[in-house]
CSV table of C-alpha atoms and ligand atoms in Angstrom, one decimal:
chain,number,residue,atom,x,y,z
A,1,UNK,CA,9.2,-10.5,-62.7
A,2,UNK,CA,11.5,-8.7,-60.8
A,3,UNK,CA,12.7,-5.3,-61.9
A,4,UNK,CA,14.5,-4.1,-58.8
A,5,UNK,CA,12.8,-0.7,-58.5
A,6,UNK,CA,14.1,1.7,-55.6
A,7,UNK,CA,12.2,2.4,-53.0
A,8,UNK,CA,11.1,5.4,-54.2
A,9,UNK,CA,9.8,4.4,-57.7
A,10,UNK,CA,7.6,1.4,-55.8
A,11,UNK,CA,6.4,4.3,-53.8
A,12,UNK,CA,5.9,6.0,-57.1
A,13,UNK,CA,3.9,3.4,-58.6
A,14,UNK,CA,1.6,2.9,-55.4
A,15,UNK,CA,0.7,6.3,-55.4
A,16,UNK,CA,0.1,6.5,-58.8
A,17,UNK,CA,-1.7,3.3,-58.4
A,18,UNK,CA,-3.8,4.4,-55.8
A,19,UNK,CA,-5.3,7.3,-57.4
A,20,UNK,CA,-5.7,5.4,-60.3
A,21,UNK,CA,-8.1,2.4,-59.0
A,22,UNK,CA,-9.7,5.0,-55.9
A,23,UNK,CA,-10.1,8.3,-58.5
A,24,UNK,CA,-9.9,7.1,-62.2
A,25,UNK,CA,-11.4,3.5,-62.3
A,26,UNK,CA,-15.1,4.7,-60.5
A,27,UNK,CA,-15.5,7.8,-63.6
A,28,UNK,CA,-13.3,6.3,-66.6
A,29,UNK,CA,-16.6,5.4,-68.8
A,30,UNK,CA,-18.3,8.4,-67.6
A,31,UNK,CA,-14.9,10.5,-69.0
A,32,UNK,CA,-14.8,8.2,-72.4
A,33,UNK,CA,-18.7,8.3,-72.9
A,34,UNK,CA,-19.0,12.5,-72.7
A,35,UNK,CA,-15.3,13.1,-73.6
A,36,UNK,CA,-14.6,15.4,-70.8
A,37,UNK,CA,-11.6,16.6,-69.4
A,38,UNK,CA,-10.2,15.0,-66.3
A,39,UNK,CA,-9.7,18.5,-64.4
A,40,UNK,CA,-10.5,16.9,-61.1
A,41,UNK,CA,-8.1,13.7,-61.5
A,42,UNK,CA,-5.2,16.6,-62.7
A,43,UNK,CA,-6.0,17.9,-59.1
A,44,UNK,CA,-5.3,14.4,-57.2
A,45,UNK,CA,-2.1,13.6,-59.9
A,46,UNK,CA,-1.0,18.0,-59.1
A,47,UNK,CA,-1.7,17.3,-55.0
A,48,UNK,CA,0.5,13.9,-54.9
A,49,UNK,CA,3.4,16.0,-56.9
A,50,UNK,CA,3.4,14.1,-59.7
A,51,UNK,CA,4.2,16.5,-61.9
A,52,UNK,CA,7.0,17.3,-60.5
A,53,UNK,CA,8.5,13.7,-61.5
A,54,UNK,CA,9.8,15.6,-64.5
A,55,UNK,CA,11.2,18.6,-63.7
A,56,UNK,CA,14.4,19.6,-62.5
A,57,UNK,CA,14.7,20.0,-58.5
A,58,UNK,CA,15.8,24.0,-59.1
A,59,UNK,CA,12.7,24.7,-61.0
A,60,UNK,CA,10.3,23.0,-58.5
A,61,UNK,CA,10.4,19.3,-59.0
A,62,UNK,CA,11.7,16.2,-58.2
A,63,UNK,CA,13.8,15.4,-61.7
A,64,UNK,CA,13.3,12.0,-60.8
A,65,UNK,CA,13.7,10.3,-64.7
A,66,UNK,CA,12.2,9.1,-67.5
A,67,UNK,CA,11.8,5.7,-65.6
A,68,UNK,CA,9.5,6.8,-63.0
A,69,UNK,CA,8.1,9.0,-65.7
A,70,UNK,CA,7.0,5.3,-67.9
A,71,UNK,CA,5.7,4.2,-64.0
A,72,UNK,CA,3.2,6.8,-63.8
A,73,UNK,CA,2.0,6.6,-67.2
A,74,UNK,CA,1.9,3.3,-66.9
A,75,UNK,CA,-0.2,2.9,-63.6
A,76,UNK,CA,-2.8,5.5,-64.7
A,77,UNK,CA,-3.0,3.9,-68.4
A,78,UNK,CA,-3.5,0.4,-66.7
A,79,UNK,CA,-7.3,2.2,-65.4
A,80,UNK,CA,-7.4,5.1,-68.4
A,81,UNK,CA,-5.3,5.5,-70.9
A,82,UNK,CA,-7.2,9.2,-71.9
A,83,UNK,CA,-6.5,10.1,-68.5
A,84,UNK,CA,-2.9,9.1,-68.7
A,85,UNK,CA,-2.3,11.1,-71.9
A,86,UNK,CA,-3.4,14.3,-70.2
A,87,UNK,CA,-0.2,13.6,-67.8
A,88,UNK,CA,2.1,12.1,-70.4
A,89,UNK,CA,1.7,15.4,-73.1
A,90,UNK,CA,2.3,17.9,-70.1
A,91,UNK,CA,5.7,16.3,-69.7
A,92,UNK,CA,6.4,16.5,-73.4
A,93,UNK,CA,5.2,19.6,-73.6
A,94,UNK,CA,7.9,20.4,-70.3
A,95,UNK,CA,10.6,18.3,-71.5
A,96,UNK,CA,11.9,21.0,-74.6
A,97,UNK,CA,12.3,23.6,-72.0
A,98,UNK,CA,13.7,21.2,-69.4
A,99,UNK,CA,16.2,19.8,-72.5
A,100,UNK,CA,16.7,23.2,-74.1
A,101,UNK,CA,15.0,26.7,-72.3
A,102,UNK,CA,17.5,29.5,-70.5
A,103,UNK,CA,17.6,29.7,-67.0
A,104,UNK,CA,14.6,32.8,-67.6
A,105,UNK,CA,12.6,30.8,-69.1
A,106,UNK,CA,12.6,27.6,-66.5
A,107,UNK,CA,12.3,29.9,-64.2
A,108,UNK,CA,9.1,31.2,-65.7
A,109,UNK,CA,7.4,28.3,-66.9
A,110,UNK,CA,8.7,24.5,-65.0
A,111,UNK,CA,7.9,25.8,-61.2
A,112,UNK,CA,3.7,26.1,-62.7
A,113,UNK,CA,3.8,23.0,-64.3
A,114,UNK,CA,5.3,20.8,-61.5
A,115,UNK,CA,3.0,22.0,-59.3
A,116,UNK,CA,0.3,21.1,-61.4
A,117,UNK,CA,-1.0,24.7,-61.5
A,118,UNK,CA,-0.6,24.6,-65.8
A,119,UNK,CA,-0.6,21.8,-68.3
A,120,UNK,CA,1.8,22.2,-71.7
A,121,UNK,CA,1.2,20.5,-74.8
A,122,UNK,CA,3.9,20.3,-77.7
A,123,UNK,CA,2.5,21.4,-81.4
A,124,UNK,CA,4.4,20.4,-84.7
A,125,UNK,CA,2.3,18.3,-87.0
A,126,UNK,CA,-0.2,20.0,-89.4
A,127,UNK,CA,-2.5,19.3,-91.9
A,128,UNK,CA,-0.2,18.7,-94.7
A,129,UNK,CA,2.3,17.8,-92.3
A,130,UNK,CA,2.2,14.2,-90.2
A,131,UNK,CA,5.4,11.8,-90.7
A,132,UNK,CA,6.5,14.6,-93.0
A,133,UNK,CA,7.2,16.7,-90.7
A,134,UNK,CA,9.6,18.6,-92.7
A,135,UNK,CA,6.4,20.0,-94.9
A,136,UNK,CA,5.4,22.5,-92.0
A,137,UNK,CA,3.4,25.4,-93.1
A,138,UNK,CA,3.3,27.8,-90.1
A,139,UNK,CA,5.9,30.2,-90.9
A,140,UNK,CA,7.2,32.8,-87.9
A,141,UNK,CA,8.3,36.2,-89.6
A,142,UNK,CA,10.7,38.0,-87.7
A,143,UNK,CA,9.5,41.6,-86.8
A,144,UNK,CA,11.1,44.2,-84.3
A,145,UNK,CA,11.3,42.6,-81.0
A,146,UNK,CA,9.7,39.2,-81.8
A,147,UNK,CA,7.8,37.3,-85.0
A,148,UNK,CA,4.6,36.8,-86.2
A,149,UNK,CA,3.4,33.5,-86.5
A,150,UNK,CA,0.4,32.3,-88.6
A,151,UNK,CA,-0.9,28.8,-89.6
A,152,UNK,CA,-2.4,26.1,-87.9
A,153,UNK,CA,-1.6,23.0,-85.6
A,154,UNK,CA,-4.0,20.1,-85.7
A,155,UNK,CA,-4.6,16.7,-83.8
A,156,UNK,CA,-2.7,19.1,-80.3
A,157,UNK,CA,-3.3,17.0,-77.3
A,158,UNK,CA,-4.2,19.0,-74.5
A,159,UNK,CA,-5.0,21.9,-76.8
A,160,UNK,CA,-7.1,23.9,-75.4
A,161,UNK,CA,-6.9,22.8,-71.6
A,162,UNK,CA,-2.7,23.5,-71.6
A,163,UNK,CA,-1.6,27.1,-70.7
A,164,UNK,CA,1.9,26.3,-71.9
A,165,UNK,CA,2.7,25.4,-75.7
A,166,UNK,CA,5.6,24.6,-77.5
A,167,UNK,CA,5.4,25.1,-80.8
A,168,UNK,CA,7.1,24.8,-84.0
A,169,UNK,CA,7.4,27.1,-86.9
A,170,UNK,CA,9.3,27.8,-90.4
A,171,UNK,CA,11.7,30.8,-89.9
A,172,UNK,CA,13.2,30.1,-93.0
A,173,UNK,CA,12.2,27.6,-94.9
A,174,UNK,CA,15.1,28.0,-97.6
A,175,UNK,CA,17.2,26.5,-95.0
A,176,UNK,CA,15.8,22.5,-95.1
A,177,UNK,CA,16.2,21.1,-91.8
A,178,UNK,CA,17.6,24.1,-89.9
A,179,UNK,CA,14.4,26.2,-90.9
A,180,UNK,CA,11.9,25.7,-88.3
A,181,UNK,CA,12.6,27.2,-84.6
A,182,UNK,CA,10.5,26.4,-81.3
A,183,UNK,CA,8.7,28.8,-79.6
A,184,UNK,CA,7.1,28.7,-76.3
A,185,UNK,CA,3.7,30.1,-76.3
A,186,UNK,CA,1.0,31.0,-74.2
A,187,UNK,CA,-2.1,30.4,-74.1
A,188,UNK,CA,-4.1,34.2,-74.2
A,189,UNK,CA,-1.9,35.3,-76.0
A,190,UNK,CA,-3.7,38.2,-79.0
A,191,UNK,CA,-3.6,36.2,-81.8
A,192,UNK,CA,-3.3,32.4,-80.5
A,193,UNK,CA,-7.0,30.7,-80.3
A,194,UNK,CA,-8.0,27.3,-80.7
A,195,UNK,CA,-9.6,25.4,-83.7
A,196,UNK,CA,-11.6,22.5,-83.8
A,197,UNK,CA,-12.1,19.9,-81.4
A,198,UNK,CA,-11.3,15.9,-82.4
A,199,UNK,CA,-14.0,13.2,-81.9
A,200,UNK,CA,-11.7,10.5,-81.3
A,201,UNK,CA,-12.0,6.8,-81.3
A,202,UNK,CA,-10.1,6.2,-77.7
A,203,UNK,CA,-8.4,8.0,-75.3
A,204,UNK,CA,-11.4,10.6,-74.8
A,205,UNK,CA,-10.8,12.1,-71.8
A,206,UNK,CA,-7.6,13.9,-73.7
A,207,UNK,CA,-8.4,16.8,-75.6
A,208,UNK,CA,-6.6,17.1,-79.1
A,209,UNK,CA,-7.8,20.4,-80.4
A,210,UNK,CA,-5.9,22.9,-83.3
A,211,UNK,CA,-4.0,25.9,-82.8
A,212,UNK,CA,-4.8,28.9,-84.5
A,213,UNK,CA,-2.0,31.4,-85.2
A,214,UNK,CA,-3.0,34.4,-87.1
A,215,UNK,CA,-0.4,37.5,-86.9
A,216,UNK,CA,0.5,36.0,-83.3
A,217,UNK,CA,2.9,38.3,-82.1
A,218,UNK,CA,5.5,36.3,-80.0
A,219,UNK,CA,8.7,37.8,-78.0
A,220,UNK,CA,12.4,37.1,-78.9
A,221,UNK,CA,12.6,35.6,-75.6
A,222,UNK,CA,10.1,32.6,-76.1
A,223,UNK,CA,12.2,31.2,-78.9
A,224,UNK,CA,13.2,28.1,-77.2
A,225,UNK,CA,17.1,27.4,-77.6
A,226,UNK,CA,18.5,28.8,-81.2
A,227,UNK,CA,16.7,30.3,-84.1
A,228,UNK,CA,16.9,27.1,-86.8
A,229,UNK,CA,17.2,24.6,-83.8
A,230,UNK,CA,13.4,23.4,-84.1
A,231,UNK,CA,13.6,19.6,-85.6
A,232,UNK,CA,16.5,19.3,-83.5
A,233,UNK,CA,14.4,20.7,-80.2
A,234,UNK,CA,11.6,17.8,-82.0
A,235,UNK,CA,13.5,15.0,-82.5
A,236,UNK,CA,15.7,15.5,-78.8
A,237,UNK,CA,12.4,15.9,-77.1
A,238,UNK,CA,10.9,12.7,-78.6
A,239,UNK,CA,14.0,9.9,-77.7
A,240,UNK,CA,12.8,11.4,-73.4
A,241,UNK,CA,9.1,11.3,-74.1
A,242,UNK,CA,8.4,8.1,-76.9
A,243,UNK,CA,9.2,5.6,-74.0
A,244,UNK,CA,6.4,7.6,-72.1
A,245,UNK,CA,4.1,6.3,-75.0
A,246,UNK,CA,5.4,2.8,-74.8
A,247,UNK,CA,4.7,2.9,-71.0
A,248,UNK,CA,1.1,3.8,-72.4
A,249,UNK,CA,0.7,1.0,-74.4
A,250,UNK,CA,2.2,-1.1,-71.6
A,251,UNK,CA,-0.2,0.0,-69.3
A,252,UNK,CA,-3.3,-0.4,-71.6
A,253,UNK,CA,-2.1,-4.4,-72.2
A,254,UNK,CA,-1.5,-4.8,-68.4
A,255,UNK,CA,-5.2,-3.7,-67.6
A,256,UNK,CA,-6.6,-5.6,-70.4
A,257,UNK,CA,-4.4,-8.9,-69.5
A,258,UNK,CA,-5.9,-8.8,-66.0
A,259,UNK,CA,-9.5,-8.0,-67.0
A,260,UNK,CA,-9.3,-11.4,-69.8
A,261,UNK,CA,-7.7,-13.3,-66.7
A,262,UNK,CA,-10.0,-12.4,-64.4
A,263,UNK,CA,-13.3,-13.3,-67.1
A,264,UNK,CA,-11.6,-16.3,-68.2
A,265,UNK,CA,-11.3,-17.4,-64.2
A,266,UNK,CA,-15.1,-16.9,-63.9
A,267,UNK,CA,-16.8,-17.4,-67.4
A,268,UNK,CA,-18.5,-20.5,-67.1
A,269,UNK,CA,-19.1,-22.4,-70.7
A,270,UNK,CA,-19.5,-26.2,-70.5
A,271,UNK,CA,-19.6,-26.2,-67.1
A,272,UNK,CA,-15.9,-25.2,-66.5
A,273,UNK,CA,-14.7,-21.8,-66.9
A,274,UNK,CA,-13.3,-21.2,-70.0
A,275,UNK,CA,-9.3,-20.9,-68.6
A,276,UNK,CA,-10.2,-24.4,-68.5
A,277,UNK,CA,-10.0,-24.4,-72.2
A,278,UNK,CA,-6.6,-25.2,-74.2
A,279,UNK,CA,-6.9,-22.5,-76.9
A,280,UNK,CA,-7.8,-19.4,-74.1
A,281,UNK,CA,-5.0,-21.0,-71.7
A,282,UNK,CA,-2.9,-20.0,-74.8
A,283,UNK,CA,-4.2,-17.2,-75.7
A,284,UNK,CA,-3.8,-15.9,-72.1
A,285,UNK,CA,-0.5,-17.3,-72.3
A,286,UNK,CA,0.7,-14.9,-75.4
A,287,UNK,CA,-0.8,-11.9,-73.9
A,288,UNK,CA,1.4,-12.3,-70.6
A,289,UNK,CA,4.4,-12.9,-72.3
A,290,UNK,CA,3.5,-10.0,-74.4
A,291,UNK,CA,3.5,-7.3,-71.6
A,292,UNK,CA,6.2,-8.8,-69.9
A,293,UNK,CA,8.3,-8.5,-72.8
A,294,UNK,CA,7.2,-5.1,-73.5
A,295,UNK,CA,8.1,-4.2,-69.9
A,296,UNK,CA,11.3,-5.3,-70.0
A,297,UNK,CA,12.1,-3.2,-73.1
A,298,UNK,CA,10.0,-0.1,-71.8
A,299,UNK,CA,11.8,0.3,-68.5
A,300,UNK,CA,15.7,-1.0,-70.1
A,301,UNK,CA,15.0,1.6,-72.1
A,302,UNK,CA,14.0,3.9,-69.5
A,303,UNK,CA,16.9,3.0,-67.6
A,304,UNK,CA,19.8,3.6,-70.4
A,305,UNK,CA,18.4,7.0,-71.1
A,306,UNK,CA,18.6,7.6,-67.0
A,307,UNK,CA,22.2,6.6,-67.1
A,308,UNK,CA,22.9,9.8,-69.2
A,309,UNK,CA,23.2,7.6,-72.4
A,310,UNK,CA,24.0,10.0,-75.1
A,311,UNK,CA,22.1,8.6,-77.9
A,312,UNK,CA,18.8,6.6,-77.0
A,313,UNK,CA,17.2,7.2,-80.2
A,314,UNK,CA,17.2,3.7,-81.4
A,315,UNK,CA,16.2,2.3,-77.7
A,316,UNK,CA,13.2,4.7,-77.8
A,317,UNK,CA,11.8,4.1,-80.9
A,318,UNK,CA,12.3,0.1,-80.6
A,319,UNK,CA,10.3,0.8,-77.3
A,320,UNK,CA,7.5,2.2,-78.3
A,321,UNK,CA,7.3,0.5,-82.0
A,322,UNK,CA,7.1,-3.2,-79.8
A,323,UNK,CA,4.5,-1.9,-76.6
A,324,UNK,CA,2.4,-0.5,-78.9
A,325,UNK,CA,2.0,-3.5,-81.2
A,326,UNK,CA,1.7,-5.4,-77.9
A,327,UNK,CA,-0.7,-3.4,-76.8
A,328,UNK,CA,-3.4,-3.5,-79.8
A,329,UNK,CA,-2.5,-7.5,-80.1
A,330,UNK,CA,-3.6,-8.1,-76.2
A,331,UNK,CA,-6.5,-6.0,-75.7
A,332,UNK,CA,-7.8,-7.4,-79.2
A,333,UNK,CA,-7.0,-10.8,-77.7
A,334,UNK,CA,-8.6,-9.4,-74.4
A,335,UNK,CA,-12.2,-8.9,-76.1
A,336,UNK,CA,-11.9,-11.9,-77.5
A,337,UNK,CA,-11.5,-13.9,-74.4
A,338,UNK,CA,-14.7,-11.8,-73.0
A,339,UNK,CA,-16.4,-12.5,-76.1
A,340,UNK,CA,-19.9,-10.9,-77.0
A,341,UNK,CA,-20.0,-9.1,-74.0
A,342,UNK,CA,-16.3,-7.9,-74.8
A,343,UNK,CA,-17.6,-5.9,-77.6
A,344,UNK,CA,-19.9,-4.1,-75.1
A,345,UNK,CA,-19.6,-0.6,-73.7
A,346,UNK,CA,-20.5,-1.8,-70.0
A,347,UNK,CA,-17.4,-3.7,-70.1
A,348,UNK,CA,-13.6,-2.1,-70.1
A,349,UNK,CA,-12.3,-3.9,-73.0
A,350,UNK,CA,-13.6,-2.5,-75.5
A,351,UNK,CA,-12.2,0.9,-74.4
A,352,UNK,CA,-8.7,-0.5,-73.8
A,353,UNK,CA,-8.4,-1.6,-77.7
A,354,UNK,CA,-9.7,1.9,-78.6
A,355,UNK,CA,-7.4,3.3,-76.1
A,356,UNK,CA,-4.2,1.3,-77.7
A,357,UNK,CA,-4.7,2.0,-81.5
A,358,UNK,CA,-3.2,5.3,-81.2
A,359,UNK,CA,-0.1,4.4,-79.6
A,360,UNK,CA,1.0,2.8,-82.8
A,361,UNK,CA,0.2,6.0,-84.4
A,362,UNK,CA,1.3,9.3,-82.6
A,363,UNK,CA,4.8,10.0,-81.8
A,364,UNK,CA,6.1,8.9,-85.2
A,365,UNK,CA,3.6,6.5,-86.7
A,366,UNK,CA,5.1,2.7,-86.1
A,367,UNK,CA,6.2,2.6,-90.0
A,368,UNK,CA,8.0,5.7,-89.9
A,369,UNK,CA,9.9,4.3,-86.5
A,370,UNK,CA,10.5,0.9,-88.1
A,371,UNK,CA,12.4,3.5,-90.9
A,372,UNK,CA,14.7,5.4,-88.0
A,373,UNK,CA,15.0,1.7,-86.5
A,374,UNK,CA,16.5,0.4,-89.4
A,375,UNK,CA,18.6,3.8,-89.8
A,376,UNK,CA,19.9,3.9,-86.5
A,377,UNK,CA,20.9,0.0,-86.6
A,378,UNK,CA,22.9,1.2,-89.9
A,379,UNK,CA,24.3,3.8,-88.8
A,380,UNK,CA,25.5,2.1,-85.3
A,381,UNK,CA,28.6,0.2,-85.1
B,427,FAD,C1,-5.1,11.6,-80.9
B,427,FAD,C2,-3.9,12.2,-81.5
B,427,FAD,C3,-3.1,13.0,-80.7
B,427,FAD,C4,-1.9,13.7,-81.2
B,427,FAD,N1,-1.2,14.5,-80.4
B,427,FAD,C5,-0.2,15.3,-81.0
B,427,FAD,C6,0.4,16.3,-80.3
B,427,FAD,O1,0.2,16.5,-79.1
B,427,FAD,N2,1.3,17.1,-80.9
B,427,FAD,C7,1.6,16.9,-82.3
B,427,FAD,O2,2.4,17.6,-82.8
B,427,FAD,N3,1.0,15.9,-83.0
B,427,FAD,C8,0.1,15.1,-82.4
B,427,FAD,N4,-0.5,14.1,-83.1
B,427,FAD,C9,-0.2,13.9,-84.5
B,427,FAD,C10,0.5,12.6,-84.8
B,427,FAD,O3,1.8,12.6,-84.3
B,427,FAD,C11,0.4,12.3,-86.2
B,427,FAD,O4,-0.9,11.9,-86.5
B,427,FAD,C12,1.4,11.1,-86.7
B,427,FAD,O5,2.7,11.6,-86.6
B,427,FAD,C13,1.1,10.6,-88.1
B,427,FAD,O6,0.9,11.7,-89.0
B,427,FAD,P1,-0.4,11.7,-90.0
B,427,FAD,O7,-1.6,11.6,-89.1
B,427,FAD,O8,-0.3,12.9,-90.8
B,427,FAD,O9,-0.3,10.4,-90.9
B,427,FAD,P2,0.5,10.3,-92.3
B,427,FAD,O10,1.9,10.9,-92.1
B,427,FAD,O11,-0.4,10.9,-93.3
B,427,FAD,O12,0.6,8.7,-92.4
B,427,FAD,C14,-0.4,7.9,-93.0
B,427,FAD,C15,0.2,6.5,-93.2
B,427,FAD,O13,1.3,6.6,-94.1
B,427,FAD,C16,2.4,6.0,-93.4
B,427,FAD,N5,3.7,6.6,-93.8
B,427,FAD,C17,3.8,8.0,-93.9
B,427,FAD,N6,5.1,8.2,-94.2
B,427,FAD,C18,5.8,7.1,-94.2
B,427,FAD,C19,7.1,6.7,-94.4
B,427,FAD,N7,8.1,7.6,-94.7
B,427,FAD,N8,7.4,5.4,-94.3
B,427,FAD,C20,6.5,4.4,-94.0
B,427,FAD,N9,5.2,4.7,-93.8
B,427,FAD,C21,4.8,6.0,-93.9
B,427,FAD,C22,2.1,6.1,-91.9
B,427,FAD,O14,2.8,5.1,-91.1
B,427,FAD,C23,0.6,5.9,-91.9
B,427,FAD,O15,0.3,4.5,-91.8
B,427,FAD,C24,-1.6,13.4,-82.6
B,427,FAD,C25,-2.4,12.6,-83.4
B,427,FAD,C26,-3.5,12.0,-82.8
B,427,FAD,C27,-4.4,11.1,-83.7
């Protein structure tokens, strides 16, 4: 299919590409199998200035847009979809300061973060507080000069390995939806440490970790736009970085589409390999028109919130709601064409529908988005 990229977002992709079969492919089961942190790729995607891809030109970067964004993820989630995460939450931990911080605060935090130098995560969900994200428990008490803030962020990807947090807290919680502010945070900072590290399913080589907060003591000047602005800081950040997660899932089902292909090319079963076969033809035949449909909707999407739409909500949610159901439907599909040896660890399969299951669930879990679907499909004219 052709989708008419410029010359720099092919460019884009082959770099990203590049790293991603020459650096990625040769340690991806070593990452998944001993859940380490891809420091060293970072170093590769930090040299090639990918970073940069989201972040304003003034601050250090290229501010290049959310569709060359989805092309990066993409690539490196077509090889790893852990390793892509690590890249994908920096720039949603970037985007509410790109969307929202002073000139100070850019300043002091983008230039690090598109060079690569420092990762950022984004904290809001809790314990007690998932889809409901209204039922945040971490309160920030305003004292002279700043607030304290104590509670606890779970399920934080990048936590731990991130220098630069953004993270959301109750400043008054009398005042419903304009109660919780954003704060940018650093990591080091006297009463900020980190909890508990996840044993996940898939995407091991990210790091989801808590954050601890107990009588954190954090500067007036970290509060990210206004006192009161925090969902709004949330939900903003979320309609730039959800088609990130769809570009996630879209990678994930391109990788796993080419591995079945590939198997079912050479798989020999009744002395024809089994593409031979009616019922794999079509199975092969759903997957592909699948991802291709999930492309188109990833990068349109991409593409209206590029052209300065104003309101993408309902684009980014539909985005990520349909290339993450792709995703786990194709690389379930994509162990079955490999069969028994697709439910093996030596091959990638069986990673890549680990990998996908969580793109249906973080970023607004895919009922909740089917809810603000329907919402936003009322509410438009
Ligand atoms: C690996 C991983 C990484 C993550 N990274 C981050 C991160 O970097 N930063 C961050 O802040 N959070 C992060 N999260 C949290 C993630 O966004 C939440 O897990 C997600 O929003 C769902 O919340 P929950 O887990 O509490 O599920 P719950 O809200 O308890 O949902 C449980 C089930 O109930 C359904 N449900 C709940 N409410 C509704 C509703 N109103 N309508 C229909 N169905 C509903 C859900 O769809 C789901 O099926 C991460 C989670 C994971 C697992």
């Amino acid at each position: 299919m052709e989708y008419f990229l410029t010359d720099v977002q092919k460019e884009i992709k082959k770099l990203t590409r590049d790293i991603a079969v020459e650096q990625v492919l040769p340690v991806r089961a070593k990452l998944d199998k001993a859940e380490e942190f891809p420091w060293g790729i970072i170093k590769y995607l930090a040299d090639a200035g990918l970073f940069g891809i989201f972040i304003p030109e003034e601050y250090g970067g290229i501010k290049a847009g959310v569709m060359e964004l989805c092309l990066v993820v993409e690539e490196l989630s077509r090889v790893c979809s852990g390793v892509a995460l690590c890249y994908a939450a920096t720039a949603l931990g970037a985007t509410p300061i790109v969307l929202y911080g002073s000139d100070t605060q850019k300043k002091k935090y983008l230039p690090d973060i598109a060079a690569g130098r420092k990762l950022a995560a984004f904290a809001i969900t809790e314990a007690n507080a998932g889809s409901d994200a209204g039922g945040i428990e971490t309160t920030a008490i305003k004292v002279p000069g700043g607030y304290k803030i104590n509670g606890t962020k779970c399920f934080i990807t990048n936590g731990g390995e991130a220098e630069i947090y953004v993270v959301i807290a109750l400043t008054d919680k009398s005042k419903g939806p304009r109660g919780a502010t954003a704060f940018i945070i650093e990591k080091g900072r006297a009463g900020f440490s980190f909890g508990r590290k996840e044993d996940k399913m898939g995407i091991r080589a990210s790091a989801t970790r808590e954050l601890v907060f107990e009588d954190c003591f954090v500067p007036v000047e970290n509060v990210l736009a206004k006192e009161g602005m925090g969902f709004i800081v949330t939900m903003r950040t979320f309609d730039f970085t959800r088609p990130g997660i769809a570009a996630q899932a879209l990678g994930v089902a391109q990788g796993a589409l080419e591995a079945a292909l590939n198997h079912a090319k050479t798989r020999i079963q009744f002395g024809h390999p089994i593409i031979a076969l009616q019922s794999v033809q079509h199975m092969l035949a759903n997957m592909a028109m699948d991802v291709e449909a999930a492309r188109g909707l990833v990068y349109g999407t991409a593409r209206t919130i590029d052209s300065g739409a104003k309101d993408a909500t309902l684009e980014a949610a539909m985005a990520k709601v349909f290339a993450s159901d792709v995703a786990m439907r194709v690389t379930t599909d994509a162990v079955q064409v490999f069969g028994g040896v697709g439910y093996m660890r030596d091959y990638p399969v069986e990673k890549m529908m680990r990998d996908a299951k969580i793109t249906q669930i973080y970023e607004g879990t895919n009922q909740v988005l089917r809810n603000v679907i329907g919402s936003e499909l009322r509410k438009r004219k």
